[in-house]
Amino acid sequence: RRRMQQVSRLRVFSRDNRTRAFTITGPYGTGKSAFALFVAKLLGVKASPTTKAAAADAPFSFESVSAGAYHNCALDAAGSITCWGRNEYSGLETGQVSDAPTDDGYTAVSAAWLHTCAIDSSAGIQCWGDDGNDQRSDAPVGIGYFTLSAGGLHTCALTTAGAVLCWGDNFFGQVGTAGLGDELTPVTVAGIGGPAQTITTGDSFSC
């Protein structure tokens, strides 16, 4: 049975018909069945979160968490990123779990379909995982970012000045430009009408 502890604050979010809940200050339930471990091994899935300092069955305490299509990533109080879930697609390793950074100081993390992006201690952007639509390799360089959101195959980031930059898949115009091809370099989204306060992305849209 899954072991649960009472906590003072809880946040719930969903993506791709899945729902996740996490505690802000307390640990969440742990435990796994033999069948779950078998399926996880068969699919190449990391069945439970692990960190550099804790065993797989130890409780964790996170500040925020983000759910991708097949994996999840969470940020602890030290700015260390923990990812778990599926690490491959169609038999090819995509690295959205195994390539997560091992240092700390990160201030935000966002998991997408097969890639993840985060803001590091210098307010720069780091991305890892699949790069089929340049959603990883074309992340903007430089500093001055304070939040971001990774969509299906694209990502958008918000600067401290309130500008929105997006890059990656633009088949449905989710990057915010007139052309419907991949945006190989980050573009500043026009027409927002003022400094943006927050940014969120879905599989094929951005808000």
mmCIF file with all atom_site columns, N, CA and C in Angstrom, residues 46-78:
data_model
loop_
_atom_site.group_PDB
_atom_site.id
_atom_site.type_symbol
_atom_site.label_atom_id
_atom_site.label_alt_id
_atom_site.label_comp_id
_atom_site.label_asym_id
_atom_site.label_entity_id
_atom_site.label_seq_id
_atom_site.pdbx_PDB_ins_code
_atom_site.Cartn_x
_atom_site.Cartn_y
_atom_site.Cartn_z
_atom_site.occupancy
_atom_site.B_iso_or_equiv
_atom_site.pdbx_formal_charge
_atom_site.auth_seq_id
_atom_site.auth_comp_id
_atom_site.auth_asym_id
_atom_site.auth_atom_id
_atom_site.pdbx_PDB_model_num
ATOM 1  N N  . LYS A 1 46 ? 11.951 5.253  -15.500 1.00 0.00 ? 46 LYS A N  1
ATOM 2  C CA . LYS A 1 46 ? 12.391 5.363  -14.121 1.00 0.00 ? 46 LYS A CA 1
ATOM 3  C C  . LYS A 1 46 ? 11.137 5.417  -13.265 1.00 0.00 ? 46 LYS A C  1
ATOM 4  N N  . ALA A 1 47 ? 10.882 4.373  -12.464 1.00 0.00 ? 47 ALA A N  1
ATOM 5  C CA . ALA A 1 47 ? 9.583  4.205  -11.820 1.00 0.00 ? 47 ALA A CA 1
ATOM 6  C C  . ALA A 1 47 ? 9.344  5.173  -10.680 1.00 0.00 ? 47 ALA A C  1
ATOM 7  N N  . SER A 1 48 ? 10.380 5.691  -10.058 1.00 0.00 ? 48 SER A N  1
ATOM 8  C CA . SER A 1 48 ? 10.177 6.615  -8.948  1.00 0.00 ? 48 SER A CA 1
ATOM 9  C C  . SER A 1 48 ? 11.273 7.667  -8.974  1.00 0.00 ? 48 SER A C  1
ATOM 10 N N  . PRO A 1 49 ? 11.017 8.828  -8.357  1.00 0.00 ? 49 PRO A N  1
ATOM 11 C CA . PRO A 1 49 ? 12.042 9.873  -8.353  1.00 0.00 ? 49 PRO A CA 1
ATOM 12 C C  . PRO A 1 49 ? 13.259 9.453  -7.556  1.00 0.00 ? 49 PRO A C  1
ATOM 13 N N  . THR A 1 50 ? 14.416 9.887  -7.987  1.00 0.00 ? 50 THR A N  1
ATOM 14 C CA . THR A 1 50 ? 15.636 9.723  -7.209  1.00 0.00 ? 50 THR A CA 1
ATOM 15 C C  . THR A 1 50 ? 16.388 11.040 -7.235  1.00 0.00 ? 50 THR A C  1
ATOM 16 N N  . THR A 1 51 ? 17.131 11.319 -6.182  1.00 0.00 ? 51 THR A N  1
ATOM 17 C CA . THR A 1 51 ? 17.980 12.500 -6.136  1.00 0.00 ? 51 THR A CA 1
ATOM 18 C C  . THR A 1 51 ? 19.389 12.069 -5.794  1.00 0.00 ? 51 THR A C  1
ATOM 19 N N  . LYS A 1 52 ? 20.314 13.023 -5.850  1.00 0.00 ? 52 LYS A N  1
ATOM 20 C CA . LYS A 1 52 ? 21.703 12.704 -5.561  1.00 0.00 ? 52 LYS A CA 1
ATOM 21 C C  . LYS A 1 52 ? 21.892 12.293 -4.111  1.00 0.00 ? 52 LYS A C  1
ATOM 22 N N  . ALA A 1 53 ? 21.003 12.783 -3.227  1.00 0.00 ? 53 ALA A N  1
ATOM 23 C CA . ALA A 1 53 ? 21.231 12.590 -1.801  1.00 0.00 ? 53 ALA A CA 1
ATOM 24 C C  . ALA A 1 53 ? 20.253 11.634 -1.139  1.00 0.00 ? 53 ALA A C  1
ATOM 25 N N  . ALA A 1 54 ? 19.310 11.076 -1.875  1.00 0.00 ? 54 ALA A N  1
ATOM 26 C CA . ALA A 1 54 ? 18.271 10.266 -1.248  1.00 0.00 ? 54 ALA A CA 1
ATOM 27 C C  . ALA A 1 54 ? 18.082 8.967  -1.992  1.00 0.00 ? 54 ALA A C  1
ATOM 28 N N  . ALA A 1 55 ? 17.709 7.938  -1.247  1.00 0.00 ? 55 ALA A N  1
ATOM 29 C CA . ALA A 1 55 ? 17.381 6.658  -1.863  1.00 0.00 ? 55 ALA A CA 1
ATOM 30 C C  . ALA A 1 55 ? 16.025 6.736  -2.518  1.00 0.00 ? 55 ALA A C  1
ATOM 31 N N  . ALA A 1 56 ? 15.729 5.753  -3.383  1.00 0.00 ? 56 ALA A N  1
ATOM 32 C CA . ALA A 1 56 ? 14.516 5.818  -4.201  1.00 0.00 ? 56 ALA A CA 1
ATOM 33 C C  . ALA A 1 56 ? 13.242 5.805  -3.370  1.00 0.00 ? 56 ALA A C  1
ATOM 34 N N  . ASP A 1 57 ? 13.265 5.162  -2.207  1.00 0.00 ? 57 ASP A N  1
ATOM 35 C CA . ASP A 1 57 ? 12.052 5.056  -1.411  1.00 0.00 ? 57 ASP A CA 1
ATOM 36 C C  . ASP A 1 57 ? 11.966 6.102  -0.303  1.00 0.00 ? 57 ASP A C  1
ATOM 37 N N  . ALA A 1 58 ? 12.919 7.017  -0.239  1.00 0.00 ? 58 ALA A N  1
ATOM 38 C CA . ALA A 1 58 ? 12.866 8.055  0.787   1.00 0.00 ? 58 ALA A CA 1
ATOM 39 C C  . ALA A 1 58 ? 11.854 9.120  0.407   1.00 0.00 ? 58 ALA A C  1
ATOM 40 N N  . PRO A 1 59 ? 11.262 9.817  1.397   1.00 0.00 ? 59 PRO A N  1
ATOM 41 C CA . PRO A 1 59 ? 10.340 10.908 1.070   1.00 0.00 ? 59 PRO A CA 1
ATOM 42 C C  . PRO A 1 59 ? 11.084 12.093 0.486   1.00 0.00 ? 59 PRO A C  1
ATOM 43 N N  . PHE A 1 60 ? 10.386 12.883 -0.337  1.00 0.00 ? 60 PHE A N  1
ATOM 44 C CA . PHE A 1 60 ? 10.972 14.045 -0.982  1.00 0.00 ? 60 PHE A CA 1
ATOM 45 C C  . PHE A 1 60 ? 10.179 15.284 -0.606  1.00 0.00 ? 60 PHE A C  1
ATOM 46 N N  . SER A 1 61 ? 10.812 16.424 -0.700  1.00 0.00 ? 61 SER A N  1
ATOM 47 C CA . SER A 1 61 ? 10.132 17.687 -0.475  1.00 0.00 ? 61 SER A CA 1
ATOM 48 C C  . SER A 1 61 ? 10.493 18.633 -1.603  1.00 0.00 ? 61 SER A C  1
ATOM 49 N N  . PHE A 1 62 ? 9.512  19.084 -2.382  1.00 0.00 ? 62 PHE A N  1
ATOM 50 C CA . PHE A 1 62 ? 9.750  19.903 -3.558  1.00 0.00 ? 62 PHE A CA 1
ATOM 51 C C  . PHE A 1 62 ? 9.069  21.256 -3.421  1.00 0.00 ? 62 PHE A C  1
ATOM 52 N N  . GLU A 1 63 ? 9.630  22.236 -4.116  1.00 0.00 ? 63 GLU A N  1
ATOM 53 C CA . GLU A 1 63 ? 9.034  23.563 -4.186  1.00 0.00 ? 63 GLU A CA 1
ATOM 54 C C  . GLU A 1 63 ? 8.047  23.670 -5.346  1.00 0.00 ? 63 GLU A C  1
ATOM 55 N N  . SER A 1 64 ? 8.312  22.972 -6.447  1.00 0.00 ? 64 SER A N  1
ATOM 56 C CA . SER A 1 64 ? 7.427  22.995 -7.610  1.00 0.00 ? 64 SER A CA 1
ATOM 57 C C  . SER A 1 64 ? 7.629  21.723 -8.408  1.00 0.00 ? 64 SER A C  1
ATOM 58 N N  . VAL A 1 65 ? 6.673  21.408 -9.269  1.00 0.00 ? 65 VAL A N  1
ATOM 59 C CA . VAL A 1 65 ? 6.753  20.207 -10.094 1.00 0.00 ? 65 VAL A CA 1
ATOM 60 C C  . VAL A 1 65 ? 6.075  20.490 -11.422 1.00 0.00 ? 65 VAL A C  1
ATOM 61 N N  . SER A 1 66 ? 6.554  19.849 -12.486 1.00 0.00 ? 66 SER A N  1
ATOM 62 C CA . SER A 1 66 ? 5.999  20.029 -13.816 1.00 0.00 ? 66 SER A CA 1
ATOM 63 C C  . SER A 1 66 ? 5.828  18.662 -14.473 1.00 0.00 ? 66 SER A C  1
ATOM 64 N N  . ALA A 1 67 ? 4.657  18.437 -15.087 1.00 0.00 ? 67 ALA A N  1
ATOM 65 C CA . ALA A 1 67 ? 4.348  17.157 -15.730 1.00 0.00 ? 67 ALA A CA 1
ATOM 66 C C  . ALA A 1 67 ? 4.454  17.283 -17.236 1.00 0.00 ? 67 ALA A C  1
ATOM 67 N N  . GLY A 1 68 ? 5.279  16.451 -17.852 1.00 0.00 ? 68 GLY A N  1
ATOM 68 C CA . GLY A 1 68 ? 5.337  16.348 -19.297 1.00 0.00 ? 68 GLY A CA 1
ATOM 69 C C  . GLY A 1 68 ? 4.413  15.236 -19.765 1.00 0.00 ? 68 GLY A C  1
ATOM 70 N N  . ALA A 1 69 ? 4.515  14.866 -21.024 1.00 0.00 ? 69 ALA A N  1
ATOM 71 C CA . ALA A 1 69 ? 3.664  13.809 -21.551 1.00 0.00 ? 69 ALA A CA 1
ATOM 72 C C  . ALA A 1 69 ? 4.022  12.448 -20.965 1.00 0.00 ? 69 ALA A C  1
ATOM 73 N N  . TYR A 1 70 ? 5.320  12.164 -20.827 1.00 0.00 ? 70 TYR A N  1
ATOM 74 C CA . TYR A 1 70 ? 5.769  10.860 -20.357 1.00 0.00 ? 70 TYR A CA 1
ATOM 75 C C  . TYR A 1 70 ? 6.715  10.934 -19.168 1.00 0.00 ? 70 TYR A C  1
ATOM 76 N N  . HIS A 1 71 ? 7.003  12.135 -18.678 1.00 0.00 ? 71 HIS A N  1
ATOM 77 C CA . HIS A 1 71 ? 7.928  12.268 -17.565 1.00 0.00 ? 71 HIS A CA 1
ATOM 78 C C  . HIS A 1 71 ? 7.533  13.466 -16.713 1.00 0.00 ? 71 HIS A C  1
ATOM 79 N N  . ASN A 1 72 ? 8.120  13.551 -15.539 1.00 0.00 ? 72 ASN A N  1
ATOM 80 C CA . ASN A 1 72 ? 7.872  14.651 -14.612 1.00 0.00 ? 72 ASN A CA 1
ATOM 81 C C  . ASN A 1 72 ? 9.203  15.164 -14.082 1.00 0.00 ? 72 ASN A C  1
ATOM 82 N N  . CYS A 1 73 ? 9.256  16.439 -13.772 1.00 0.00 ? 73 CYS A N  1
ATOM 83 C CA . CYS A 1 73 ? 10.443 17.028 -13.170 1.00 0.00 ? 73 CYS A CA 1
ATOM 84 C C  . CYS A 1 73 ? 10.021 17.929 -12.021 1.00 0.00 ? 73 CYS A C  1
ATOM 85 N N  . ALA A 1 74 ? 10.808 17.942 -10.954 1.00 0.00 ? 74 ALA A N  1
ATOM 86 C CA . ALA A 1 74 ? 10.491 18.742 -9.780  1.00 0.00 ? 74 ALA A CA 1
ATOM 87 C C  . ALA A 1 74 ? 11.730 19.506 -9.329  1.00 0.00 ? 74 ALA A C  1
ATOM 88 N N  . LEU A 1 75 ? 11.479 20.593 -8.615  1.00 0.00 ? 75 LEU A N  1
ATOM 89 C CA . LEU A 1 75 ? 12.534 21.494 -8.154  1.00 0.00 ? 75 LEU A CA 1
ATOM 90 C C  . LEU A 1 75 ? 12.468 21.564 -6.639  1.00 0.00 ? 75 LEU A C  1
ATOM 91 N N  . ASP A 1 76 ? 13.609 21.340 -5.974  1.00 0.00 ? 76 ASP A N  1
ATOM 92 C CA . ASP A 1 76 ? 13.603 21.419 -4.518  1.00 0.00 ? 76 ASP A CA 1
ATOM 93 C C  . ASP A 1 76 ? 14.088 22.791 -4.042  1.00 0.00 ? 76 ASP A C  1
ATOM 94 N N  . ALA A 1 77 ? 14.177 22.957 -2.731  1.00 0.00 ? 77 ALA A N  1
ATOM 95 C CA . ALA A 1 77 ? 14.496 24.266 -2.168  1.00 0.00 ? 77 ALA A CA 1
ATOM 96 C C  . ALA A 1 77 ? 15.897 24.737 -2.519  1.00 0.00 ? 77 ALA A C  1
ATOM 97 N N  . ALA A 1 78 ? 16.804 23.811 -2.811  1.00 0.00 ? 78 ALA A N  1
ATOM 98 C CA . ALA A 1 78 ? 18.166 24.175 -3.182  1.00 0.00 ? 78 ALA A CA 1
ATOM 99 C C  . ALA A 1 78 ? 18.312 24.469 -4.670  1.00 0.00 ? 78 ALA A C  1
#
